[in-house]
PDB file of C-alpha atoms in Angstrom:
ATOM      1  CA  MET S   1      50.730 -53.838  -1.796  1.00 46.00           C
ATOM      2  CA  SER S   2      47.466 -51.990  -2.373  1.00 62.00           C
ATOM      3  CA  GLU S   3      45.714 -48.695  -1.845  1.00 90.00           C
ATOM      4  CA  LEU S   4      44.542 -48.147   1.728  1.00 93.00           C
ATOM      5  CA  ILE S   5      41.844 -45.745   2.886  1.00 94.00           C
ATOM      6  CA  GLU S   6      41.636 -44.401   6.453  1.00 93.00           C
ATOM      7  CA  VAL S   7      38.505 -45.362   8.399  1.00 93.00           C
ATOM      8  CA  LEU S   8      37.355 -43.879  11.728  1.00 92.00           C
ATOM      9  CA  THR S   9      35.407 -46.538  13.620  1.00 92.00           C
ATOM     10  CA  LYS S  10      32.576 -45.936  16.062  1.00 91.00           C
ATOM     11  CA  ASP S  11      34.682 -46.393  19.214  1.00 90.00           C
ATOM     12  CA  GLY S  12      36.972 -43.574  18.063  1.00 92.00           C
ATOM     13  CA  SER S  13      39.851 -45.811  16.971  1.00 93.00           C
ATOM     14  CA  TYR S  14      41.250 -45.719  13.455  1.00 93.00           C
ATOM     15  CA  SER S  15      41.448 -48.536  10.935  1.00 94.00           C
ATOM     16  CA  LEU S  16      41.988 -48.941   7.202  1.00 93.00           C
ATOM     17  CA  ARG S  17      40.099 -50.232   4.202  1.00 93.00           C
ATOM     18  CA  SER S  18      41.886 -52.213   1.515  1.00 93.00           C
ATOM     19  CA  VAL S  19      40.808 -51.221  -1.983  1.00 93.00           C
ATOM     20  CA  PHE S  20      42.371 -54.421  -3.343  1.00 89.00           C
ATOM     21  CA  PHE S  21      40.412 -56.723  -1.012  1.00 90.00           C
ATOM     22  CA  GLN S  22      37.360 -54.430  -0.859  1.00 88.00           C
ATOM     23  CA  GLU S  23      37.206 -55.013   2.889  1.00 93.00           C
ATOM     24  CA  ASN S  24      37.967 -53.127   6.096  1.00 92.00           C
ATOM     25  CA  PHE S  25      40.707 -54.291   8.438  1.00 93.00           C
ATOM     26  CA  HIS S  26      38.235 -54.051  11.324  1.00 92.00           C
ATOM     27  CA  SER S  27      34.524 -53.858  12.000  1.00 88.00           C
ATOM     28  CA  ILE S  28      33.112 -50.348  11.748  1.00 86.00           C
ATOM     29  CA  ILE S  29      31.922 -50.805  15.363  1.00 85.00           C
ATOM     30  CA  GLY S  30      35.494 -50.284  16.521  1.00 89.00           C
ATOM     31  CA  ALA S  31      39.027 -51.443  15.808  1.00 93.00           C
ATOM     32  CA  MET S  32      40.026 -51.310  19.470  1.00 94.00           C
ATOM     33  CA  GLU S  33      36.777 -52.866  20.680  1.00 92.00           C
ATOM     34  CA  GLU S  34      37.071 -55.687  18.150  1.00 92.00           C
ATOM     35  CA  THR S  35      40.646 -56.402  19.227  1.00 95.00           C
ATOM     36  CA  LYS S  36      39.640 -56.733  22.866  1.00 94.00           C
ATOM     37  CA  ILE S  37      36.469 -58.774  22.351  1.00 92.00           C
ATOM     38  CA  LYS S  38      37.676 -61.105  19.616  1.00 94.00           C
ATOM     39  CA  PHE S  39      41.317 -61.656  20.561  1.00 96.00           C
ATOM     40  CA  ILE S  40      42.472 -60.351  23.939  1.00 96.00           C
ATOM     41  CA  ASP S  41      39.529 -61.325  26.172  1.00 93.00           C
ATOM     42  CA  PRO S  42      39.360 -64.966  24.929  1.00 94.00           C
ATOM     43  CA  SER S  43      43.138 -65.299  25.465  1.00 95.00           C
ATOM     44  CA  SER S  44      42.773 -65.583  29.277  1.00 92.00           C
ATOM     45  CA  LEU S  45      46.025 -63.689  29.727  1.00 94.00           C
ATOM     46  CA  GLN S  46      45.810 -64.006  33.510  1.00 92.00           C
ATOM     47  CA  ARG S  47      47.101 -67.550  32.982  1.00 91.00           C
ATOM     48  CA  PHE S  48      50.481 -66.045  32.206  1.00 93.00           C
ATOM     49  CA  THR S  49      50.838 -63.474  34.992  1.00 91.00           C
ATOM     50  CA  GLY S  50      54.519 -63.287  35.856  1.00 90.00           C
ATOM     51  CA  LYS S  51      55.260 -66.037  33.322  1.00 92.00           C
ATOM     52  CA  SER S  52      56.545 -66.316  29.773  1.00 94.00           C
ATOM     53  CA  LEU S  53      54.397 -67.045  26.723  1.00 96.00           C
ATOM     54  CA  ASN S  54      54.907 -67.603  23.002  1.00 98.00           C
ATOM     55  CA  VAL S  55      52.540 -65.893  20.562  1.00 98.00           C
ATOM     56  CA  LEU S  56      52.123 -66.108  16.777  1.00 98.00           C
ATOM     57  CA  ASP S  57      50.236 -63.187  15.182  1.00 98.00           C
ATOM     58  CA  ILE S  58      49.242 -64.131  11.611  1.00 98.00           C
ATOM     59  CA  CYS S  59      48.281 -61.165   9.424  1.00 98.00           C
ATOM     60  CA  PHE S  60      49.707 -58.523  11.758  1.00 98.00           C
ATOM     61  CA  GLY S  61      48.105 -55.663   9.809  1.00 96.00           C
ATOM     62  CA  LEU S  62      47.997 -52.371  11.700  1.00 97.00           C
ATOM     63  CA  GLY S  63      49.329 -54.086  14.817  1.00 97.00           C
ATOM     64  CA  TYR S  64      46.281 -53.745  17.087  1.00 97.00           C
ATOM     65  CA  ASN S  65      46.315 -57.365  18.294  1.00 98.00           C
ATOM     66  CA  SER S  66      50.001 -57.464  19.194  1.00 98.00           C
ATOM     67  CA  ALA S  67      49.967 -53.917  20.583  1.00 98.00           C
ATOM     68  CA  CYS S  68      47.007 -54.643  22.848  1.00 97.00           C
ATOM     69  CA  LEU S  69      48.587 -57.943  23.900  1.00 98.00           C
ATOM     70  CA  LEU S  70      51.857 -56.200  24.787  1.00 97.00           C
ATOM     71  CA  HIS S  71      49.987 -53.449  26.630  1.00 96.00           C
ATOM     72  CA  GLU S  72      48.273 -56.039  28.857  1.00 95.00           C
ATOM     73  CA  LEU S  73      51.382 -58.153  29.396  1.00 96.00           C
ATOM     74  CA  ILE S  74      53.375 -55.100  30.508  1.00 95.00           C
ATOM     75  CA  LYS S  75      50.752 -54.459  33.210  1.00 93.00           C
ATOM     76  CA  GLN S  76      50.858 -58.041  34.485  1.00 92.00           C
ATOM     77  CA  LYS S  77      54.656 -58.349  34.212  1.00 92.00           C
ATOM     78  CA  SER S  78      54.692 -61.270  31.795  1.00 94.00           C
ATOM     79  CA  TYR S  79      57.472 -62.199  29.369  1.00 96.00           C
ATOM     80  CA  LEU S  80      56.756 -62.545  25.663  1.00 97.00           C
ATOM     81  CA  ASN S  81      58.272 -64.287  22.650  1.00 98.00           C
ATOM     82  CA  LEU S  82      56.343 -63.013  19.617  1.00 98.00           C
ATOM     83  CA  TYR S  83      56.445 -63.944  15.955  1.00 98.00           C
ATOM     84  CA  ALA S  84      54.315 -61.971  13.497  1.00 98.00           C
ATOM     85  CA  LEU S  85      53.579 -62.698   9.834  1.00 98.00           C
ATOM     86  CA  GLU S  86      52.545 -59.904   7.474  1.00 98.00           C
ATOM     87  CA  ILE S  87      52.790 -59.353   3.724  1.00 96.00           C
ATOM     88  CA  ASP S  88      52.474 -55.546   3.620  1.00 96.00           C
ATOM     89  CA  LYS S  89      54.411 -52.901   5.601  1.00 97.00           C
ATOM     90  CA  LYS S  90      52.004 -50.073   4.769  1.00 96.00           C
ATOM     91  CA  PRO S  91      49.446 -50.735   7.555  1.00 97.00           C
ATOM     92  CA  LEU S  92      52.105 -50.626  10.295  1.00 97.00           C
ATOM     93  CA  GLU S  93      53.667 -47.550   8.690  1.00 97.00           C
ATOM     94  CA  TYR S  94      50.252 -45.925   8.906  1.00 96.00           C
ATOM     95  CA  SER S  95      49.784 -46.900  12.569  1.00 97.00           C
ATOM     96  CA  LEU S  96      53.107 -45.396  13.564  1.00 97.00           C
ATOM     97  CA  THR S  97      52.160 -42.036  12.054  1.00 96.00           C
ATOM     98  CA  ASN S  98      48.658 -41.988  13.590  1.00 95.00           C
ATOM     99  CA  LYS S  99      48.648 -40.062  16.874  1.00 94.00           C
ATOM    100  CA  SER S 100      45.320 -41.540  17.965  1.00 94.00           C
ATOM    101  CA  PHE S 101      46.692 -45.062  17.570  1.00 95.00           C
ATOM    102  CA  LEU S 102      49.947 -44.322  19.372  1.00 95.00           C
ATOM    103  CA  LYS S 103      48.350 -42.735  22.424  1.00 94.00           C
ATOM    104  CA  LEU S 104      46.393 -45.940  23.116  1.00 95.00           C
ATOM    105  CA  TRP S 105      49.526 -47.732  24.323  1.00 95.00           C
ATOM    106  CA  ALA S 106      52.303 -47.656  26.864  1.00 93.00           C
ATOM    107  CA  PRO S 107      55.538 -46.075  25.519  1.00 95.00           C
ATOM    108  CA  LYS S 108      57.174 -49.501  25.457  1.00 96.00           C
ATOM    109  CA  VAL S 109      54.614 -50.727  22.931  1.00 97.00           C
ATOM    110  CA  LYS S 110      55.424 -47.857  20.570  1.00 97.00           C
ATOM    111  CA  GLU S 111      59.152 -48.622  20.937  1.00 97.00           C
ATOM    112  CA  ILE S 112      58.588 -52.273  20.021  1.00 98.00           C
ATOM    113  CA  LEU S 113      56.364 -51.486  17.018  1.00 98.00           C
ATOM    114  CA  GLU S 114      58.865 -48.962  15.669  1.00 98.00           C
ATOM    115  CA  SER S 115      61.666 -51.501  15.992  1.00 98.00           C
ATOM    116  CA  LEU S 116      59.595 -54.144  14.191  1.00 98.00           C
ATOM    117  CA  LEU S 117      59.043 -51.794  11.269  1.00 98.00           C
ATOM    118  CA  ARG S 118      62.624 -50.545  11.157  1.00 97.00           C
ATOM    119  CA  ASN S 119      64.591 -53.668  12.112  1.00 98.00           C
ATOM    120  CA  ASP S 120      62.062 -56.537  11.799  1.00 98.00           C
ATOM    121  CA  CYS S 121      62.767 -57.395  15.441  1.00 98.00           C
ATOM    122  CA  PHE S 122      63.003 -56.171  19.032  1.00 98.00           C
ATOM    123  CA  GLU S 123      64.660 -57.729  22.054  1.00 97.00           C
ATOM    124  CA  ASP S 124      65.267 -56.832  25.698  1.00 95.00           C
ATOM    125  CA  GLN S 125      65.163 -58.799  28.956  1.00 94.00           C
ATOM    126  CA  PHE S 126      61.358 -59.091  28.832  1.00 95.00           C
ATOM    127  CA  TYR S 127      60.311 -59.205  25.170  1.00 97.00           C
ATOM    128  CA  LYS S 128      61.665 -60.911  22.083  1.00 98.00           C
ATOM    129  CA  CYS S 129      59.646 -59.962  18.996  1.00 98.00           C
ATOM    130  CA  ASN S 130      60.152 -60.786  15.321  1.00 98.00           C
ATOM    131  CA  ILE S 131      58.114 -59.939  12.241  1.00 98.00           C
ATOM    132  CA  LEU S 132      58.531 -61.869   8.987  1.00 98.00           C
ATOM    133  CA  TRP S 133      57.475 -59.890   5.921  1.00 98.00           C
ATOM    134  CA  GLY S 134      55.986 -61.809   2.998  1.00 97.00           C
ATOM    135  CA  ASP S 135      53.485 -64.541   2.140  1.00 97.00           C
ATOM    136  CA  ALA S 136      52.494 -66.260   5.399  1.00 98.00           C
ATOM    137  CA  ARG S 137      52.368 -69.607   3.584  1.00 98.00           C
ATOM    138  CA  GLU S 138      56.117 -69.333   3.025  1.00 97.00           C
ATOM    139  CA  LYS S 139      57.218 -67.351   6.056  1.00 98.00           C
ATOM    140  CA  ILE S 140      55.733 -69.724   8.620  1.00 98.00           C
ATOM    141  CA  HIS S 141      58.534 -72.141   7.697  1.00 97.00           C
ATOM    142  CA  GLU S 142      61.127 -69.577   8.815  1.00 98.00           C
ATOM    143  CA  ILE S 143      59.972 -69.810  12.417  1.00 98.00           C
ATOM    144  CA  PRO S 144      62.240 -72.239  14.331  1.00 96.00           C
ATOM    145  CA  SER S 145      60.689 -75.706  14.189  1.00 93.00           C
ATOM    146  CA  SER S 146      61.106 -76.121  17.941  1.00 93.00           C
ATOM    147  CA  CYS S 147      58.883 -73.111  18.681  1.00 96.00           C
ATOM    148  CA  THR S 148      55.249 -73.802  19.571  1.00 97.00           C
ATOM    149  CA  PHE S 149      52.746 -71.178  20.637  1.00 98.00           C
ATOM    150  CA  ASP S 150      50.488 -70.608  23.630  1.00 97.00           C
ATOM    151  CA  LEU S 151      48.403 -68.197  21.558  1.00 98.00           C
ATOM    152  CA  ILE S 152      47.949 -68.019  17.790  1.00 98.00           C
ATOM    153  CA  TYR S 153      45.985 -65.077  16.407  1.00 98.00           C
ATOM    154  CA  LEU S 154      44.615 -65.554  12.872  1.00 98.00           C
ATOM    155  CA  ASP S 155      43.331 -62.222  11.588  1.00 97.00           C
ATOM    156  CA  GLY S 156      43.495 -62.210   7.793  1.00 96.00           C
ATOM    157  CA  PHE S 157      40.893 -60.777   5.481  1.00 95.00           C
ATOM    158  CA  SER S 158      37.759 -62.953   5.287  1.00 95.00           C
ATOM    159  CA  PRO S 159      37.963 -66.394   3.617  1.00 96.00           C
ATOM    160  CA  GLN S 160      36.110 -65.263   0.509  1.00 95.00           C
ATOM    161  CA  LYS S 161      38.488 -62.308   0.095  1.00 95.00           C
ATOM    162  CA  CYS S 162      41.780 -63.947   1.059  1.00 96.00           C
ATOM    163  CA  PRO S 163      41.337 -67.750   1.102  1.00 97.00           C
ATOM    164  CA  GLN S 164      45.101 -68.347   1.034  1.00 98.00           C
ATOM    165  CA  VAL S 165      45.355 -68.159   4.848  1.00 98.00           C
ATOM    166  CA  TRP S 166      42.216 -70.229   5.528  1.00 98.00           C
ATOM    167  CA  THR S 167      42.951 -73.408   3.568  1.00 98.00           C
ATOM    168  CA  ILE S 168      43.195 -76.828   5.177  1.00 98.00           C
ATOM    169  CA  GLU S 169      46.823 -77.055   4.056  1.00 98.00           C
ATOM    170  CA  PHE S 170      47.878 -73.763   5.642  1.00 98.00           C
ATOM    171  CA  LEU S 171      45.817 -74.294   8.779  1.00 98.00           C
ATOM    172  CA  SER S 172      47.421 -77.707   9.217  1.00 98.00           C
ATOM    173  CA  LYS S 173      50.812 -75.935   9.290  1.00 97.00           C
ATOM    174  CA  VAL S 174      49.446 -73.471  11.840  1.00 98.00           C
ATOM    175  CA  ARG S 175      47.943 -76.249  13.941  1.00 97.00           C
ATOM    176  CA  GLN S 176      51.346 -77.967  14.149  1.00 96.00           C
ATOM    177  CA  ARG S 177      52.638 -74.845  15.901  1.00 97.00           C
ATOM    178  CA  LEU S 178      49.990 -74.864  18.646  1.00 97.00           C
ATOM    179  CA  SER S 179      51.257 -75.894  22.072  1.00 95.00           C
ATOM    180  CA  PRO S 180      49.347 -78.690  23.899  1.00 91.00           C
ATOM    181  CA  GLN S 181      47.183 -76.248  25.866  1.00 88.00           C
ATOM    182  CA  GLY S 182      47.429 -73.309  23.483  1.00 94.00           C
ATOM    183  CA  TYR S 183      44.542 -71.322  21.994  1.00 96.00           C
ATOM    184  CA  LEU S 184      44.151 -70.608  18.273  1.00 98.00           C
ATOM    185  CA  ILE S 185      41.896 -67.545  18.094  1.00 98.00           C
ATOM    186  CA  THR S 186      40.213 -65.977  15.066  1.00 97.00           C
ATOM    187  CA  TYR S 187      37.364 -63.563  14.446  1.00 96.00           C
ATOM    188  CA  SER S 188      36.002 -65.917  11.769  1.00 95.00           C
ATOM    189  CA  SER S 189      32.904 -68.031  12.401  1.00 94.00           C
ATOM    190  CA  SER S 190      33.030 -69.461   8.883  1.00 95.00           C
ATOM    191  CA  ALA S 191      31.769 -73.046   8.687  1.00 96.00           C
ATOM    192  CA  ALA S 192      34.663 -73.902   6.368  1.00 97.00           C
ATOM    193  CA  VAL S 193      37.211 -72.611   8.883  1.00 98.00           C
ATOM    194  CA  ARG S 194      35.548 -74.241  11.875  1.00 97.00           C
ATOM    195  CA  LYS S 195      35.125 -77.602  10.155  1.00 98.00           C
ATOM    196  CA  THR S 196      38.750 -77.511   9.025  1.00 98.00           C
ATOM    197  CA  LEU S 197      39.947 -76.812  12.572  1.00 98.00           C
ATOM    198  CA  ARG S 198      37.797 -79.646  13.911  1.00 97.00           C
ATOM    199  CA  ASP S 199      39.112 -82.003  11.218  1.00 97.00           C
ATOM    200  CA  LEU S 200      42.609 -81.073  12.424  1.00 97.00           C
ATOM    201  CA  ASP S 201      41.629 -82.604  15.787  1.00 95.00           C
ATOM    202  CA  LEU S 202      40.949 -79.375  17.641  1.00 96.00           C
ATOM    203  CA  ASP S 203      37.995 -78.638  19.901  1.00 94.00           C
ATOM    204  CA  ILE S 204      36.228 -75.496  18.719  1.00 94.00           C
ATOM    205  CA  PHE S 205      34.367 -72.914  20.746  1.00 94.00           C
ATOM    206  CA  ASN S 206      32.264 -69.876  19.920  1.00 94.00           C
ATOM    207  CA  ILE S 207      33.410 -66.445  21.110  1.00 92.00           C
ATOM    208  CA  LYS S 208      30.259 -65.072  22.685  1.00 84.00           C
ATOM    209  CA  PRO S 209      28.822 -61.826  21.314  1.00 78.00           C
ATOM    210  CA  SER S 210      28.742 -58.820  23.605  1.00 67.00           C
ATOM    211  CA  SER S 211      25.608 -58.452  25.687  1.00 57.00           C
ATOM    212  CA  ASN S 212      24.508 -55.359  23.752  1.00 53.00           C
ATOM    213  CA  SER S 213      24.728 -57.091  20.359  1.00 53.00           C
ATOM    214  CA  ARG S 214      21.318 -57.722  18.818  1.00 50.00           C
ATOM    215  CA  THR S 215      22.405 -59.038  15.440  1.00 53.00           C
ATOM    216  CA  SER S 216      25.605 -61.009  15.966  1.00 67.00           C
ATOM    217  CA  TRP S 217      25.496 -64.632  17.142  1.00 73.00           C
ATOM    218  CA  SER S 218      29.273 -64.997  17.315  1.00 80.00           C
ATOM    219  CA  GLN S 219      32.423 -62.923  17.651  1.00 87.00           C
ATOM    220  CA  GLY S 220      34.666 -65.661  16.325  1.00 94.00           C
ATOM    221  CA  THR S 221      36.236 -69.004  17.142  1.00 96.00           C
ATOM    222  CA  VAL S 222      38.667 -70.439  19.677  1.00 96.00           C
ATOM    223  CA  ALA S 223      40.319 -73.770  18.803  1.00 96.00           C
ATOM    224  CA  ILE S 224      42.066 -75.817  21.475  1.00 95.00           C
ATOM    225  CA  GLU S 225      43.885 -79.129  21.248  1.00 88.00           C
ATOM    226  CA  LYS S 226      41.817 -81.946  22.710  1.00 76.00           C
ATOM    227  CA  PHE S 227      42.918 -82.690  26.261  1.00 63.00           C
ATOM    228  CA  ASP S 228      41.372 -83.264  29.690  1.00 58.00           C
ATOM    229  CA  LYS S 229      38.715 -80.552  29.852  1.00 59.00           C
ATOM    230  CA  ASN S 230      38.953 -80.596  33.636  1.00 54.00           C
ATOM    231  CA  ASN S 231      42.207 -78.717  33.101  1.00 58.00           C
ATOM    232  CA  LEU S 232      40.533 -76.053  30.949  1.00 63.00           C
ATOM    233  CA  GLU S 233      40.301 -72.920  33.030  1.00 63.00           C
ATOM    234  CA  PRO S 234      36.863 -71.243  33.054  1.00 63.00           C
ATOM    235  CA  ASN S 235      36.574 -68.643  30.319  1.00 69.00           C
ATOM    236  CA  PHE S 236      33.411 -66.583  30.227  1.00 72.00           C
ATOM    237  CA  ASN S 237      34.244 -65.237  26.772  1.00 81.00           C
ATOM    238  CA  PHE S 238      33.750 -68.459  24.818  1.00 87.00           C
ATOM    239  CA  GLU S 239      31.412 -71.447  24.924  1.00 88.00           C
ATOM    240  CA  LYS S 240      30.560 -74.687  23.115  1.00 91.00           C
ATOM    241  CA  LEU S 241      28.919 -74.365  19.697  1.00 93.00           C
ATOM    242  CA  SER S 242      25.135 -74.165  19.713  1.00 92.00           C
ATOM    243  CA  VAL S 243      22.906 -76.634  17.860  1.00 94.00           C
ATOM    244  CA  MET S 244      22.513 -74.014  15.134  1.00 93.00           C
ATOM    245  CA  GLU S 245      26.286 -73.691  14.748  1.00 94.00           C
ATOM    246  CA  GLU S 246      26.786 -77.462  14.740  1.00 96.00           C
ATOM    247  CA  GLU S 247      24.236 -77.772  11.926  1.00 95.00           C
ATOM    248  CA  HIS S 248      26.121 -75.062  10.032  1.00 95.00           C
ATOM    249  CA  LEU S 249      29.057 -77.499   9.886  1.00 96.00           C
ATOM    250  CA  LEU S 250      26.876 -80.045   8.081  1.00 96.00           C
ATOM    251  CA  THR S 251      26.124 -77.743   5.135  1.00 97.00           C
ATOM    252  CA  LYS S 252      27.981 -76.999   1.903  1.00 96.00           C
ATOM    253  CA  ALA S 253      29.430 -73.944   3.630  1.00 96.00           C
ATOM    254  CA  SER S 254      31.663 -76.305   5.624  1.00 97.00           C
ATOM    255  CA  ILE S 255      33.552 -77.550   2.561  1.00 97.00           C
ATOM    256  CA  PRO S 256      37.161 -76.456   3.092  1.00 97.00           C
ATOM    257  CA  TYR S 257      39.357 -74.177   1.062  1.00 98.00           C
ATOM    258  CA  ARG S 258      42.184 -76.177  -0.535  1.00 98.00           C
ATOM    259  CA  ASP S 259      45.671 -75.160  -1.644  1.00 97.00           C
ATOM    260  CA  HIS S 260      47.612 -78.381  -2.197  1.00 95.00           C
ATOM    261  CA  ASN S 261      50.990 -76.815  -3.003  1.00 95.00           C
ATOM    262  CA  LEU S 262      50.504 -73.714  -0.810  1.00 97.00           C
ATOM    263  CA  LYS S 263      51.077 -71.553  -3.880  1.00 96.00           C
ATOM    264  CA  SER S 264      47.607 -71.304  -5.434  1.00 97.00           C
ATOM    265  CA  SER S 265      46.029 -67.988  -6.345  1.00 97.00           C
ATOM    266  CA  LYS S 266      42.905 -66.676  -4.682  1.00 96.00           C
ATOM    267  CA  GLU S 267      40.937 -67.356  -7.861  1.00 97.00           C
ATOM    268  CA  ASP S 268      42.062 -70.992  -8.096  1.00 98.00           C
ATOM    269  CA  ILE S 269      41.247 -71.708  -4.453  1.00 98.00           C
ATOM    270  CA  ILE S 270      37.771 -70.178  -4.763  1.00 97.00           C
ATOM    271  CA  LYS S 271      37.079 -71.995  -8.042  1.00 97.00           C
ATOM    272  CA  LYS S 272      38.085 -75.393  -6.653  1.00 97.00           C
ATOM    273  CA  ARG S 273      35.832 -74.947  -3.651  1.00 97.00           C
ATOM    274  CA  LEU S 274      32.856 -73.839  -5.733  1.00 97.00           C
ATOM    275  CA  ASN S 275      33.238 -76.926  -7.916  1.00 97.00           C
ATOM    276  CA  GLU S 276      33.406 -79.132  -4.846  1.00 97.00           C
ATOM    277  CA  GLN S 277      30.296 -77.494  -3.415  1.00 96.00           C
ATOM    278  CA  LEU S 278      28.382 -78.058  -6.676  1.00 95.00           C
ATOM    279  CA  LEU S 279      29.167 -81.782  -6.548  1.00 96.00           C
ATOM    280  CA  SER S 280      28.473 -82.128  -2.833  1.00 95.00           C
ATOM    281  CA  ASN S 281      25.414 -83.878  -1.378  1.00 95.00           C
ATOM    282  CA  LEU S 282      25.616 -81.843   1.809  1.00 95.00           C
ATOM    283  CA  LEU S 283      22.679 -79.702   2.900  1.00 92.00           C
ATOM    284  CA  SER S 284      22.223 -76.437   1.050  1.00 92.00           C
ATOM    285  CA  THR S 285      23.433 -73.546   3.178  1.00 91.00           C
ATOM    286  CA  ASN S 286      20.363 -71.548   2.101  1.00 92.00           C
ATOM    287  CA  LYS S 287      18.063 -74.199   3.590  1.00 93.00           C
ATOM    288  CA  TRP S 288      19.993 -74.025   6.843  1.00 92.00           C
ATOM    289  CA  ARG S 289      19.729 -70.224   6.894  1.00 90.00           C
ATOM    290  CA  LYS S 290      15.983 -70.356   6.311  1.00 92.00           C
ATOM    291  CA  LYS S 291      15.538 -72.898   9.101  1.00 91.00           C
ATOM    292  CA  TRP S 292      17.293 -70.644  11.601  1.00 88.00           C
ATOM    293  CA  GLY S 293      15.948 -67.356  10.239  1.00 84.00           C
ATOM    294  CA  MET S 294      19.380 -66.107   9.302  1.00 77.00           C
ATOM    295  CA  THR S 295      20.301 -63.655   6.592  1.00 63.00           C
ATOM    296  CA  LYS S 296      23.180 -64.405   4.265  1.00 53.00           C
ATOM    297  CA  SER S 297      25.076 -61.343   5.407  1.00 48.00           C
ATOM    298  CA  ALA S 298      25.449 -62.841   8.886  1.00 48.00           C
ATOM    299  CA  PHE S 299      27.926 -65.445   7.635  1.00 47.00           C
ATOM    300  CA  LYS S 300      31.254 -65.500   5.853  1.00 44.00           C
ATOM    301  CA  SER S 301      31.285 -69.050   4.487  1.00 47.00           C
TER     302      SER S 301
END
């Protein structure tokens, strides 16, 4: 799909940079660390010890999220039904030739990843995994309509770089696949993404930054279908949005990305949103940033 450049992150794990998107697949702080903090820890996998769960991994990429998930589920003897969506085979091809990546996981994880690349699927008595190659906006319809997910990971390039997977139309399709007490988890703290998820009748939570982080106010977002919160198991990795974050959702940054026919180009989606922002009477995002002493670089709106 595009040229990829190898990146060694600070925790010693490898990632890639897309020349086409001009963006890294992971934070330079660490591909492995980011996977754990932003996806695995908020998943509360202990809920599924000895049980079966359904997972949808959107924008599979190098495979870190699914690999780490499988690694943990093997240890706690859980069963998994996984669907993954990915447009480009090159990142997974890279992972399966990178010795540092492969030695992070149990041998079973490597076996599953190799089968996904070679056969698009893997199945034994514990794990049933499928990967659908192509545009996620189309491929999501190939997942059986009866299948809903306990966990949905959304890990595409940032909304400004790849808005196609962050539009209200696509996210509404994703939301339809969320089981009644499932978690939709993403690294994004974009106001547009959060407001869209809330407008789709989901409760949204902030993934708390690590204790040693001095600059980050969020590690991402968890969205959960509204239900009796007394049944929500304690999770020390995410919390309600702060006043600052709630005010972020009242600014022009919260205007959604739109893709009415789910076929629009990146340029068309961005242009439509910019026009909508220009005509909006919502608070300027710059005024909000100044109020809270935030720099523009802290947000991907």
